[in-house]
Coordinates of C-alpha atoms in Angstrom, one line a residue:
M1 CA 6.6 146.8 154.8
S2 CA 9.8 148.7 154.9
L3 CA 12.0 149.1 151.6
R4 CA 14.9 147.2 153.3
R5 CA 12.5 144.3 154.2
L6 CA 11.1 144.3 150.6
L7 CA 14.5 144.1 149.0
S8 CA 15.5 141.5 151.3
R9 CA 12.7 139.2 150.5
L10 CA 13.2 139.7 146.7
L11 CA 17.0 139.0 147.1
L12 CA 16.2 135.9 149.1
G13 CA 14.1 134.6 146.2
L14 CA 16.1 135.8 143.3
L15 CA 19.7 134.8 144.5
P16 CA 19.1 131.0 144.6
L17 CA 17.4 131.1 141.2
A18 CA 20.1 133.2 139.6
V19 CA 22.9 131.0 141.0
T20 CA 21.3 127.8 139.9
T21 CA 20.4 129.0 136.4
T22 CA 23.7 130.5 135.9
V23 CA 25.5 127.3 137.0
Y24 CA 23.3 125.2 134.7
L25 CA 24.0 127.6 131.6
Y26 CA 27.6 127.7 131.9
L27 CA 28.0 124.0 132.6
Y28 CA 25.2 122.8 130.4
P29 CA 27.5 120.2 128.7
V30 CA 28.3 118.7 132.0
F31 CA 24.5 118.5 133.1
S32 CA 23.7 117.2 129.6
G33 CA 26.2 114.5 129.7
C34 CA 27.8 115.8 126.5
A35 CA 31.1 113.9 125.7
Y36 CA 32.9 112.5 122.6
P37 CA 31.9 108.9 122.0
L38 CA 34.5 106.3 123.0
P39 CA 35.7 103.6 120.7
F40 CA 33.5 100.4 121.1
D41 CA 33.2 97.1 119.3
N42 CA 29.4 97.0 119.1
P43 CA 27.7 100.0 117.6
K44 CA 24.4 99.1 119.2
T45 CA 25.8 99.5 122.5
S46 CA 25.7 103.1 124.1
Q47 CA 28.7 104.2 126.1
S48 CA 27.6 107.8 126.7
T49 CA 28.0 107.3 130.5
S50 CA 31.5 106.0 130.2
A51 CA 32.3 108.7 127.7
F52 CA 31.1 111.3 130.1
F53 CA 33.2 110.0 133.1
H54 CA 36.2 109.8 130.9
T55 CA 35.7 113.5 130.0
L56 CA 35.1 114.4 133.7
K57 CA 38.4 112.6 134.8
Q58 CA 40.3 114.6 132.1
H59 CA 39.3 117.7 134.2
L60 CA 39.7 116.2 137.6
T61 CA 42.9 114.6 137.0
P62 CA 44.5 116.4 134.0
Q63 CA 48.0 114.8 134.6
S64 CA 46.8 111.4 134.8
T65 CA 47.9 108.7 132.1
F66 CA 44.1 107.9 131.8
N67 CA 43.8 111.2 129.7
Q68 CA 45.3 109.6 126.8
D69 CA 42.2 109.7 124.5
P70 CA 41.3 106.5 122.6
A71 CA 39.8 108.6 119.9
I72 CA 42.7 110.4 118.4
V73 CA 40.5 112.9 116.4
R74 CA 37.7 114.6 118.2
L75 CA 35.9 117.1 115.8
L76 CA 33.6 119.8 117.2
V77 CA 31.1 120.3 114.2
L78 CA 29.0 123.5 113.9
A79 CA 26.7 124.7 111.3
D80 CA 25.0 127.8 110.0
P81 CA 25.6 130.6 112.6
Q82 CA 24.4 133.2 110.0
L83 CA 25.6 136.3 111.7
E84 CA 23.1 139.2 110.7
G85 CA 24.1 142.8 110.6
D86 CA 23.3 146.2 109.0
S87 CA 20.7 144.6 106.5
S88 CA 18.5 144.1 109.3
L89 CA 18.8 147.8 110.5
P90 CA 17.5 151.0 109.3
R91 CA 19.5 152.8 106.5
P92 CA 21.6 155.6 107.7
E93 CA 19.3 158.2 106.3
N94 CA 16.5 156.6 108.2
E95 CA 18.3 156.8 111.6
L96 CA 16.6 159.1 114.3
G97 CA 19.2 161.6 114.3
A98 CA 19.3 161.9 110.6
R99 CA 15.5 162.2 110.3
L100 CA 15.6 165.1 113.1
Q101 CA 18.1 166.8 111.1
K102 CA 16.0 166.6 108.0
Y103 CA 12.8 168.0 109.7
W104 CA 14.9 170.9 111.1
N105 CA 16.3 171.7 107.7
D106 CA 12.8 171.5 106.1
T107 CA 11.5 173.8 108.8
L108 CA 14.3 176.4 108.1
E109 CA 13.6 176.4 104.2
S110 CA 9.8 176.9 104.9
V111 CA 10.3 179.9 107.1
N112 CA 12.3 181.9 104.6
N113 CA 12.0 185.5 105.3
T114 CA 8.4 185.3 106.5
P115 CA 7.8 185.8 110.2
F116 CA 7.6 182.4 111.9
L117 CA 4.2 182.9 113.6
A118 CA 2.5 183.9 110.3
N119 CA 4.0 181.3 108.2
L120 CA 1.5 178.7 107.4
D121 CA 4.0 176.5 105.4
A122 CA 6.3 176.3 108.4
W123 CA 3.4 175.2 110.8
K124 CA 2.3 172.6 108.1
T125 CA 5.9 171.2 107.8
I126 CA 6.3 171.0 111.6
S127 CA 2.9 169.3 112.0
A128 CA 3.8 166.8 109.3
A129 CA 7.3 166.2 110.9
L130 CA 5.7 165.5 114.3
R131 CA 3.2 163.1 113.0
S132 CA 6.0 161.2 111.1
L133 CA 8.1 161.4 114.2
V134 CA 5.5 159.9 116.4
A135 CA 4.2 157.3 113.9
Q136 CA 7.4 156.0 112.2
D137 CA 10.6 157.5 113.3
I138 CA 10.5 157.0 117.2
P139 CA 8.9 153.3 116.8
R140 CA 11.6 152.5 114.1
A141 CA 14.4 153.9 116.5
F142 CA 13.2 151.8 119.3
A143 CA 13.0 148.7 116.9
A144 CA 16.6 149.4 115.7
Q145 CA 17.9 149.5 119.3
R146 CA 16.2 146.3 120.1
K147 CA 17.6 144.7 116.9
R148 CA 21.1 145.9 118.0
L149 CA 20.8 144.3 121.4
D150 CA 19.4 141.1 119.7
L151 CA 22.5 141.1 117.5
L152 CA 24.8 141.5 120.4
G153 CA 23.1 138.9 122.5
N154 CA 23.0 136.5 119.6
D155 CA 26.8 136.8 119.0
Y156 CA 27.4 136.1 122.7
Y157 CA 24.9 133.1 122.6
L158 CA 26.9 131.6 119.8
A159 CA 30.1 132.4 121.5
H160 CA 28.8 130.8 124.6
I161 CA 28.3 127.5 122.7
Y162 CA 31.7 127.5 121.2
R163 CA 33.6 128.4 124.4
T164 CA 31.8 126.1 126.7
L165 CA 31.9 123.1 124.5
H166 CA 35.6 123.8 123.6
W167 CA 36.5 124.0 127.3
W168 CA 34.5 120.9 128.4
T169 CA 35.1 118.4 125.6
R170 CA 38.6 119.5 124.5
P171 CA 38.1 119.0 120.6
T172 CA 41.4 118.3 118.5
H173 CA 39.6 120.1 115.5
V174 CA 36.7 122.5 114.9
T175 CA 34.6 123.1 111.8
V176 CA 31.8 125.4 110.8
L177 CA 29.9 124.0 108.0
G178 CA 29.1 127.1 106.1
D179 CA 26.7 130.2 106.1
L180 CA 29.0 132.0 108.5
I181 CA 27.2 135.4 107.8
G182 CA 23.6 136.0 106.9
S183 CA 23.6 137.3 103.4
Q184 CA 25.9 137.4 100.4
W185 CA 24.6 140.8 99.3
V186 CA 26.2 142.9 101.7
T187 CA 28.9 145.4 101.0
D188 CA 32.5 144.8 101.3
E189 CA 32.7 146.9 104.5
E190 CA 29.8 145.1 106.1
F191 CA 31.1 141.9 105.3
R192 CA 34.5 142.9 107.0
R193 CA 32.6 143.9 110.1
R194 CA 30.8 140.6 110.4
G195 CA 34.1 139.0 109.8
D196 CA 35.4 140.8 112.7
R197 CA 32.6 140.0 114.9
Y198 CA 32.9 136.2 114.0
W199 CA 36.7 136.2 114.9
Q200 CA 36.6 138.5 117.8
R201 CA 33.5 137.9 119.5
V202 CA 31.7 134.5 118.4
F203 CA 34.8 132.5 117.9
K204 CA 37.3 134.5 120.0
G205 CA 40.6 132.5 120.5
G206 CA 39.9 130.6 117.0
E207 CA 42.5 131.0 114.2
R208 CA 42.0 131.3 110.4
I209 CA 44.1 128.3 108.7
D210 CA 46.9 129.7 107.2
D211 CA 47.1 129.5 103.3
T212 CA 50.4 127.7 103.5
I213 CA 48.6 124.7 105.1
T214 CA 45.6 124.7 102.7
R215 CA 47.5 125.2 99.3
T216 CA 46.7 122.6 96.7
G217 CA 48.3 120.9 94.0
K218 CA 50.8 118.7 95.9
E219 CA 50.9 115.1 96.6
D220 CA 51.2 115.1 100.3
Y221 CA 50.0 118.2 102.2
V222 CA 51.7 117.1 105.6
E223 CA 55.2 117.5 103.9
V224 CA 54.6 120.7 102.1
A225 CA 52.5 122.6 104.4
G226 CA 55.2 125.1 105.2
V227 CA 55.2 124.3 109.0
E228 CA 58.2 123.6 111.2
S229 CA 57.5 119.9 111.3
D230 CA 55.0 117.1 110.2
K231 CA 54.3 116.6 113.8
E232 CA 52.1 119.9 113.8
L233 CA 49.7 118.4 111.6
L234 CA 49.1 115.1 113.5
P235 CA 45.5 114.9 114.5
S236 CA 46.4 115.2 118.1
S237 CA 48.5 118.2 117.7
P238 CA 47.4 121.1 120.1
S239 CA 47.7 123.7 117.3
W240 CA 44.8 122.4 115.4
A241 CA 42.4 122.7 118.4
H242 CA 42.1 126.4 117.8
R243 CA 42.0 126.5 114.1
I244 CA 38.6 126.8 112.7
I245 CA 37.9 124.9 109.4
N246 CA 35.5 127.2 107.8
I247 CA 33.3 125.9 105.0
V248 CA 31.8 128.2 102.4
G249 CA 27.9 128.6 102.5
N250 CA 25.4 130.1 100.1
H251 CA 25.0 133.2 102.4
D252 CA 28.7 133.7 102.4
V253 CA 29.3 133.9 98.5
G254 CA 25.9 132.9 96.8
Y255 CA 24.7 130.0 94.8
S256 CA 26.3 129.2 91.5
G257 CA 24.3 131.8 89.6
D258 CA 25.7 134.7 91.7
A259 CA 28.9 133.3 93.1
S260 CA 31.4 135.9 91.6
E261 CA 35.2 136.1 91.9
R262 CA 34.9 139.1 94.2
R263 CA 32.7 137.4 96.7
I264 CA 34.7 134.2 96.8
S265 CA 38.0 136.3 97.1
R266 CA 36.6 138.3 100.1
F267 CA 35.4 135.1 101.7
E268 CA 38.9 133.4 101.5
K269 CA 40.7 136.6 102.6
V270 CA 38.6 136.8 106.0
F271 CA 37.8 133.0 106.6
G272 CA 40.2 130.8 104.5
R273 CA 40.3 129.0 101.2
A274 CA 37.1 127.7 99.7
N275 CA 38.6 124.5 98.2
W276 CA 41.4 122.6 99.9
D277 CA 42.3 119.3 101.4
I278 CA 45.0 117.9 103.8
R279 CA 46.2 114.5 104.8
L280 CA 46.6 114.0 108.5
H281 CA 49.1 111.1 109.5
H282 CA 48.1 108.8 112.5
P283 CA 51.1 107.5 114.6
P284 CA 52.2 104.2 113.0
V285 CA 50.2 101.1 113.8
G286 CA 52.5 98.0 113.1
N287 CA 53.7 98.3 109.3
L288 CA 50.7 100.9 108.7
T289 CA 50.7 104.5 108.7
P290 CA 46.9 105.4 108.9
T291 CA 46.0 108.8 107.4
L292 CA 42.9 111.0 107.5
H293 CA 42.0 112.7 104.2
L294 CA 40.2 115.8 105.1
I295 CA 38.4 117.5 102.1
N296 CA 37.0 121.0 102.3
L297 CA 34.8 121.3 99.2
N298 CA 33.1 124.3 97.8
S299 CA 30.0 122.6 96.4
L300 CA 28.1 125.8 95.6
T301 CA 29.5 126.3 92.1
L302 CA 29.3 122.8 90.8
D303 CA 25.6 122.9 89.4
G304 CA 24.5 125.6 87.0
P305 CA 24.1 127.7 85.1
A306 CA 26.9 129.5 86.7
Y307 CA 27.6 133.2 86.9
S308 CA 31.2 132.5 86.2
Q309 CA 32.2 129.6 84.0
D310 CA 35.9 129.9 85.1
I311 CA 34.8 129.4 88.8
Q312 CA 32.7 126.3 88.0
S313 CA 35.7 124.9 85.9
Q314 CA 38.0 125.5 88.9
G315 CA 35.5 123.6 91.1
Y316 CA 35.5 120.5 88.7
A317 CA 39.2 120.8 88.2
Y318 CA 39.6 120.6 92.0
I319 CA 37.5 117.4 92.2
N320 CA 39.6 115.9 89.5
S321 CA 42.7 116.6 91.3
L322 CA 41.3 115.0 94.4
L323 CA 40.8 111.8 92.4
D324 CA 44.5 111.9 91.5
R325 CA 45.6 112.4 94.9
S326 CA 43.2 110.0 96.7
Y327 CA 44.6 106.6 98.0
T328 CA 43.0 103.4 96.2
V329 CA 39.7 102.2 97.4
D330 CA 41.3 99.0 98.7
D331 CA 43.5 101.0 101.1
R332 CA 41.3 100.8 104.3
S333 CA 44.1 102.4 106.3
T334 CA 42.8 105.8 105.0
F335 CA 39.6 107.7 105.9
T336 CA 38.0 110.4 103.7
L337 CA 36.1 113.0 105.6
L338 CA 34.3 115.2 103.2
L339 CA 33.1 118.7 104.7
T340 CA 30.8 120.8 102.4
H341 CA 27.7 123.0 102.7
L342 CA 25.1 121.7 100.4
P343 CA 23.6 118.2 101.1
L344 CA 23.7 115.6 98.6
H345 CA 20.6 114.9 96.5
K346 CA 17.7 113.1 98.3
P347 CA 14.3 112.1 97.1
D348 CA 11.5 114.3 98.5
G349 CA 10.4 113.2 102.0
V350 CA 13.5 111.8 103.3
C351 CA 14.6 114.9 105.1
T352 CA 12.8 118.2 105.8
D353 CA 14.0 119.9 102.5
G354 CA 13.4 118.1 99.3
P355 CA 15.0 118.8 95.9
Y356 CA 14.5 122.4 94.9
F357 CA 16.0 124.6 92.2
T358 CA 15.1 128.2 91.1
Y359 CA 16.8 130.4 88.4
F360 CA 17.1 134.1 87.9
E361 CA 14.4 135.4 85.5
K362 CA 16.3 138.5 84.3
D363 CA 19.7 140.2 84.5
D364 CA 20.6 142.3 87.5
E365 CA 19.4 145.7 86.7
S366 CA 21.7 147.5 89.1
S367 CA 25.2 148.5 88.0
K368 CA 26.8 145.7 90.1
E369 CA 25.9 143.0 87.7
R370 CA 25.3 140.3 90.5
Y371 CA 23.6 137.8 88.4
K372 CA 22.3 137.0 84.9
A373 CA 19.0 135.7 83.6
G374 CA 18.9 131.8 83.7
G375 CA 21.5 131.5 86.4
L376 CA 21.0 129.2 89.4
R377 CA 19.4 131.2 92.1
E378 CA 18.8 128.5 94.9
Q379 CA 18.9 124.9 95.6
N380 CA 18.2 122.7 98.6
H381 CA 20.5 119.9 97.5
L382 CA 23.1 119.1 95.0
S383 CA 21.7 117.8 91.6
E384 CA 21.4 114.1 91.4
H385 CA 24.3 114.2 88.7
V386 CA 26.7 116.0 90.9
S387 CA 26.0 113.9 93.9
S388 CA 26.3 110.5 92.2
N389 CA 29.0 111.4 89.7
G390 CA 31.1 114.0 91.5
V391 CA 30.7 112.9 95.1
L392 CA 29.6 109.2 95.6
Q393 CA 31.5 107.8 92.5
G394 CA 34.1 110.4 92.1
I395 CA 35.4 111.3 95.5
F396 CA 34.4 108.1 97.3
G397 CA 34.6 105.6 94.3
M398 CA 31.6 103.9 95.1
S399 CA 29.8 101.7 92.3
G400 CA 27.2 99.1 91.8
D401 CA 29.5 97.3 89.5
E402 CA 30.6 94.2 91.3
T403 CA 33.6 93.8 89.1
A404 CA 35.0 97.2 90.3
P405 CA 37.8 97.3 92.9
E406 CA 36.6 96.1 96.3
G407 CA 33.2 95.3 94.7
G408 CA 32.4 99.0 94.3
R409 CA 32.4 99.3 98.1
G410 CA 34.3 102.7 97.8
R411 CA 36.6 104.4 100.3
N412 CA 35.9 104.3 103.9
G413 CA 34.7 107.7 105.0
L414 CA 31.8 110.2 106.1
I415 CA 30.1 113.2 104.8
L416 CA 29.2 116.3 106.8
T417 CA 27.1 118.9 105.5
G418 CA 25.0 122.0 106.6
H419 CA 22.4 124.1 105.0
D420 CA 19.3 122.2 106.0
H421 CA 18.9 123.8 109.3
T422 CA 16.6 121.1 110.9
G423 CA 19.4 118.5 110.3
C424 CA 19.1 115.0 108.8
D425 CA 21.2 111.6 109.0
V426 CA 20.8 109.5 106.0
V427 CA 22.8 106.6 104.3
H428 CA 23.6 106.6 100.5
S429 CA 23.7 103.1 99.2
I430 CA 23.4 100.9 96.1
Q431 CA 20.1 99.4 95.2
K432 CA 20.0 96.7 92.6
K433 CA 17.3 97.0 89.9
P434 CA 14.8 93.9 89.6
P435 CA 15.3 92.0 86.4
S436 CA 13.2 93.4 83.7
L437 CA 10.4 91.3 81.7
A438 CA 12.5 90.9 78.8
E439 CA 15.2 89.3 80.8
N440 CA 12.8 86.8 82.2
N441 CA 11.1 86.1 78.8
E442 CA 13.4 84.1 76.5
D443 CA 11.2 84.8 73.5
A444 CA 11.0 88.6 74.1
P445 CA 13.4 90.6 71.7
P446 CA 16.4 92.1 73.4
D447 CA 16.0 95.8 74.5
E448 CA 18.9 97.5 73.0
A449 CA 18.1 100.8 74.3
N450 CA 18.8 99.7 77.9
D451 CA 22.2 98.1 77.1
D452 CA 24.0 101.2 78.4
Q453 CA 21.8 101.5 81.5
P454 CA 23.4 100.3 84.9
A455 CA 21.7 97.3 86.7
W456 CA 21.8 99.4 89.9
T457 CA 20.6 102.8 91.3
W458 CA 21.4 105.1 94.2
N459 CA 19.0 104.6 97.4
T460 CA 19.0 107.1 100.1
T461 CA 17.2 106.1 103.5
R462 CA 17.4 107.4 107.0
Y463 CA 20.3 106.2 109.0
N464 CA 19.3 103.4 111.4
P465 CA 22.2 102.3 113.7
N466 CA 20.6 99.0 114.1
A467 CA 20.5 98.2 110.4
Q468 CA 23.3 95.7 109.2
N469 CA 23.2 97.2 105.7
H470 CA 24.6 100.4 106.8
D471 CA 28.0 98.7 107.4
Q472 CA 30.1 99.1 104.4
S473 CA 31.2 95.4 104.8
F474 CA 27.9 94.4 103.6
S475 CA 27.1 96.6 100.7
P476 CA 28.5 99.9 99.1
S477 CA 27.1 102.7 101.3
I478 CA 28.2 106.1 102.8
R479 CA 26.7 107.9 105.6
E480 CA 25.9 111.7 105.3
I481 CA 25.1 113.7 108.5
T482 CA 23.5 117.1 108.0
L483 CA 23.9 118.9 111.1
R484 CA 21.3 120.9 112.7
S485 CA 22.1 124.5 112.9
M486 CA 23.6 126.2 116.0
M487 CA 21.2 129.1 115.7
G488 CA 19.3 129.6 118.8
E489 CA 15.8 128.9 117.3
Y490 CA 17.1 125.4 116.4
G491 CA 18.4 124.7 119.8
G492 CA 22.0 125.8 119.6
N493 CA 23.0 122.3 118.2
A494 CA 26.6 120.9 118.1
G495 CA 28.1 117.7 116.9
L496 CA 30.7 115.7 118.6
L497 CA 32.7 113.3 116.0
S498 CA 35.1 110.8 117.3
L499 CA 37.5 109.1 114.8
W500 CA 39.9 106.4 115.6
F501 CA 41.9 103.6 114.0
D502 CA 41.0 100.0 115.0
A503 CA 44.2 98.0 115.0
T504 CA 42.2 94.7 115.0
T505 CA 40.4 95.5 111.7
S506 CA 43.0 97.8 110.3
E507 CA 40.3 100.4 109.6
W508 CA 39.1 103.8 110.7
K509 CA 35.9 103.9 112.6
Y510 CA 33.8 106.8 113.9
A511 CA 30.9 107.7 116.1
M512 CA 28.9 110.9 116.5
T513 CA 26.7 112.5 119.0
M514 CA 24.9 115.8 119.5
C515 CA 25.0 118.4 122.0
P516 CA 22.3 121.0 122.1
A517 CA 22.5 124.1 124.2
G518 CA 18.7 125.0 124.2
V519 CA 17.0 127.9 122.4
Q520 CA 18.5 131.4 122.9
H521 CA 15.6 132.4 125.2
I522 CA 17.2 130.4 127.9
W523 CA 20.3 132.3 127.6
W524 CA 18.5 135.6 127.6
A525 CA 16.3 134.6 130.5
V526 CA 19.3 133.6 132.7
H527 CA 21.2 136.9 132.1
V528 CA 18.0 139.0 132.6
I529 CA 17.6 137.1 136.2
D530 CA 21.2 137.7 136.8
L531 CA 20.9 141.5 136.0
I532 CA 17.7 141.8 138.2
T533 CA 19.5 140.1 141.0
L534 CA 22.4 142.4 140.6
V535 CA 20.4 145.5 140.8
V536 CA 18.2 144.4 143.7
G537 CA 21.4 143.4 145.4
I538 CA 22.9 146.8 145.0
L539 CA 19.8 148.6 146.1
Y540 CA 19.6 146.3 149.2
A541 CA 23.2 147.2 149.9
L542 CA 22.7 150.7 149.7
V543 CA 19.6 150.8 151.9
W544 CA 21.4 148.7 154.4
V545 CA 24.4 151.0 154.5
L546 CA 22.1 154.1 154.7
G547 CA 20.1 152.5 157.5
Y548 CA 23.4 151.5 159.4
F549 CA 24.9 154.9 159.4
G550 CA 21.7 156.6 159.9
S551 CA 21.3 154.8 163.2
K552 CA 24.6 156.1 164.4
L553 CA 23.4 159.7 164.0
P554 CA 22.0 161.5 167.1
S555 CA 18.1 162.1 166.6
K556 CA 16.8 165.8 166.5
R557 CA 14.9 165.4 169.8
L558 CA 18.3 164.2 171.7
V559 CA 20.2 167.2 170.1
A560 CA 17.5 169.7 171.1
A561 CA 17.5 168.4 174.6
D562 CA 21.2 168.4 175.0
K563 CA 21.3 172.0 173.8
K564 CA 18.5 173.0 176.4
M565 CA 20.4 171.4 179.2
K566 CA 23.4 173.3 178.2

């Protein structure tokens, strides 16, 4: 079989495969039916099909009046990209070039003034260098190049998720729920490089939210944000579609036991402030002006013992300021959306991660003083105390006390968290304690020790959309969605959250769906197929061109015969 025929058959098999897989990869939200949920009256009814066609019509008829979105807020939710870097690569002194230079210098030193051929030390040095080169240096160099390629591909894989979903779903807001990079221990220079990759490669086109918008200490952020007009901060404003709401994660600054002022400062310089909130105004509905209270909370420094007491005090001061600024719990025209990294406390077995805390056993022995003995080293959840008192009762005003405002139902809202890479969806609710034996027995002496104990406790269960008790109109409860990571090994997940104001009930409502891109191996496989197809296509074109022009040249026999005749 000729080379041209072989290449032709290869191209005939590869080209349809390459076109099909590439189209699927770059239009995966379309083929997966991903779309922001539409407002609906019955939460048990799925409207994924109508939501998909609504999104499709937005692209087919961009000027149509149909494209006025019923969900005024459409939040693209991503979590835990964890960009790796030089910490996974060989140290500079272990790079192949540096090792070769070292072997050369060692050989020159061993030679001295003795003739090279008679110098046994030089031969021993060369022999040891060759063994090390073959056994360690060359394999390490290949592994390093493979890792660099893997890092490059991972960046573009994550960028593919953001770019494709942003184009197809047209979000009004975007958030990344922490762990933007892979380690809080990196140098300032490496932190800056990963920040550049984050903005210039992964989230290219995205913008860091300006500090004038996120500054705190004011009553109404819409009016004091330092922008040209309040309209820029409306949920439907195009300016917000490209702003990235970055949440601080433990791999960005560390846990409470090693979160220092320097780490938090460098995070805020590159990615934006760690604690801030803003109130976005909905267009007036009758005599109401609904608002969305968006809270970005650094929950990493709330538990302890802390490396910096000042940072921890600032965290609690910020939560107290939230309580002063929040609207009353009976104001159902406002919605509180809490974005934070660490999930709230849950009993073991509810989600993949159960409660887990570890502490540093000794002080940092290096000169950097990154942590101290006894400081909080790692945690899977917030502590039960911080979860209940700081978040559920504090920020959301929930309580089991029926004499509390609105019966303790708390503020209407939603909690979005990251950290647990596998994801979880739960509801935190109030559970009444059963009456004690003492209360049922009139002859029993009163239990004075339990006088201050509440007659209720917190209960956490998996979210069930068909359960009535997950509706806040029936009992105090709040939903917490821990988003599955967008990393390739977790399927490149993304969340699509719709928020709208229901004029019939005068309350905000929401719905959320997930849109996974698939493991990163799919992304790699498609691009490898495309590359092979391109190479085969180029080779086929070259062989065809050479064959075409070769057929136009006279053969040797014809030339010889022509010369003989002459």
